[in-house]
Amino acid sequence: MSNIYNYKLTDLEQYFENINEKKYKAKQIYDWLYIKRINDFNKMTNLKKDLINKLNNDFSNDFIKIIKKQESKLTNKYLFSLLDGNYIEAVLMRHDYGISVCISSQVGCNMGCLFCESGRLKKVRNLETYEMIEQILLIESDIKERISSVVIMGIGEPFDNYDNVINFVKIINSPYGINIGQRHITISTCGIIPKIDKFSEEDMQVNLAISLHAPNNEIRNKIMNVNKVYNIEELIACLKRYIAKTNRRVTIEYVMLNNVNDSYDNAVELSKLIKGMNVYVNLIPYNETSHIEFKKSDKIMEFYDVLKKNKINVTIRKEFGGNIDAACGQLRAKEVEK
Ligand code: SAH
């Protein structure tokens, strides 16, 4: 039995057509689920008893649970338990432009980035769409406020769970549902080229962020296993295709690791690599974790200046949540290793 939060509006419409019901019923269901926030079919008072029985038979509406919350002034970190007992996490951040939430897309991750806490624990499984939707719904009901943007940058590699992630994006984007604009949604990938190409065909305004983290193969091979499959030249060529096809600017994420990828020469090399491309670079101060020996760079400003001087669009990511284990995967790792 599939969870009702796995269903795009068009899929629900199809369901109602298949059972010889009017398809506008799908919008009524969406109204209960996403506007009134009622998931109990028995409480959907504009539906006939027979239909309610049918819905109870055909769909589950179970929720994942918040089992831990760590709060600081601008950040909340949530640990969720899934129905099968697995753990995932999400982070809420308050900005001057609104509230963003960073959600997980898998239980664990197989991409094997050496600096990343999430990947220390291998992938157990993909998240289903409803498990991503419910992260958003539970956080909104916890804070009693609306979320204005969503980044798929928590535990997992979204393009290793492509179909469920795209389905999730379509559901939260629906004007009959949570209604988060595509331009307020960002998918971050470590660079799975065939899926970036596929994504460029989706005709979506969703933002794409690429975890580049190195200016050449030598460094990238040392810190990101994915580079041994999809190397930097192929990735850059892929991004050029993506930009040409979608006309959208791509975010390049670059985590600043002390004495690994943060030298003056690295900054010059990175500038040359992406010169003339419609990208902007987001320098990420490394969030140190106790299990991993990488340290936060002390040369972020110098690196930033070199990029600026080379006319590269660049920003430094604001640091959130260092004091509440906000490096993604930290809360889950603590819980699993208990
Ligand atoms: N798998 C996807 C999305 C999840 S990781 C991806 O690779 O993009 C989200 C981002 O956080 C990536 O850029 C990742 O490299 C970065 N990251 C992982 N661990 C980090 C840490 N401890 N400090 C700062 N950034 C980190």
XYZ file of C-alpha atoms in Angstrom, residues 159 162 191-201 226 229-230 234-235 238 241:
20
model
C 20.635 11.977 -8.179
C 16.416 10.532 -9.094
C 28.259 15.222 -10.131
C 26.490 12.168 -11.535
C 26.745 13.170 -15.171
C 23.995 11.034 -16.791
C 21.503 12.352 -14.240
C 22.548 15.977 -14.759
C 21.915 15.449 -18.471
C 18.544 13.893 -17.689
C 17.699 16.763 -15.339
C 18.424 19.264 -18.110
C 15.544 17.670 -20.062
C 32.759 9.908 -7.656
C 33.865 7.597 -12.418
C 32.976 11.084 -13.692
C 33.621 15.488 -18.224
C 31.746 17.233 -15.423
C 28.323 18.373 -18.832
C 25.681 21.451 -21.925
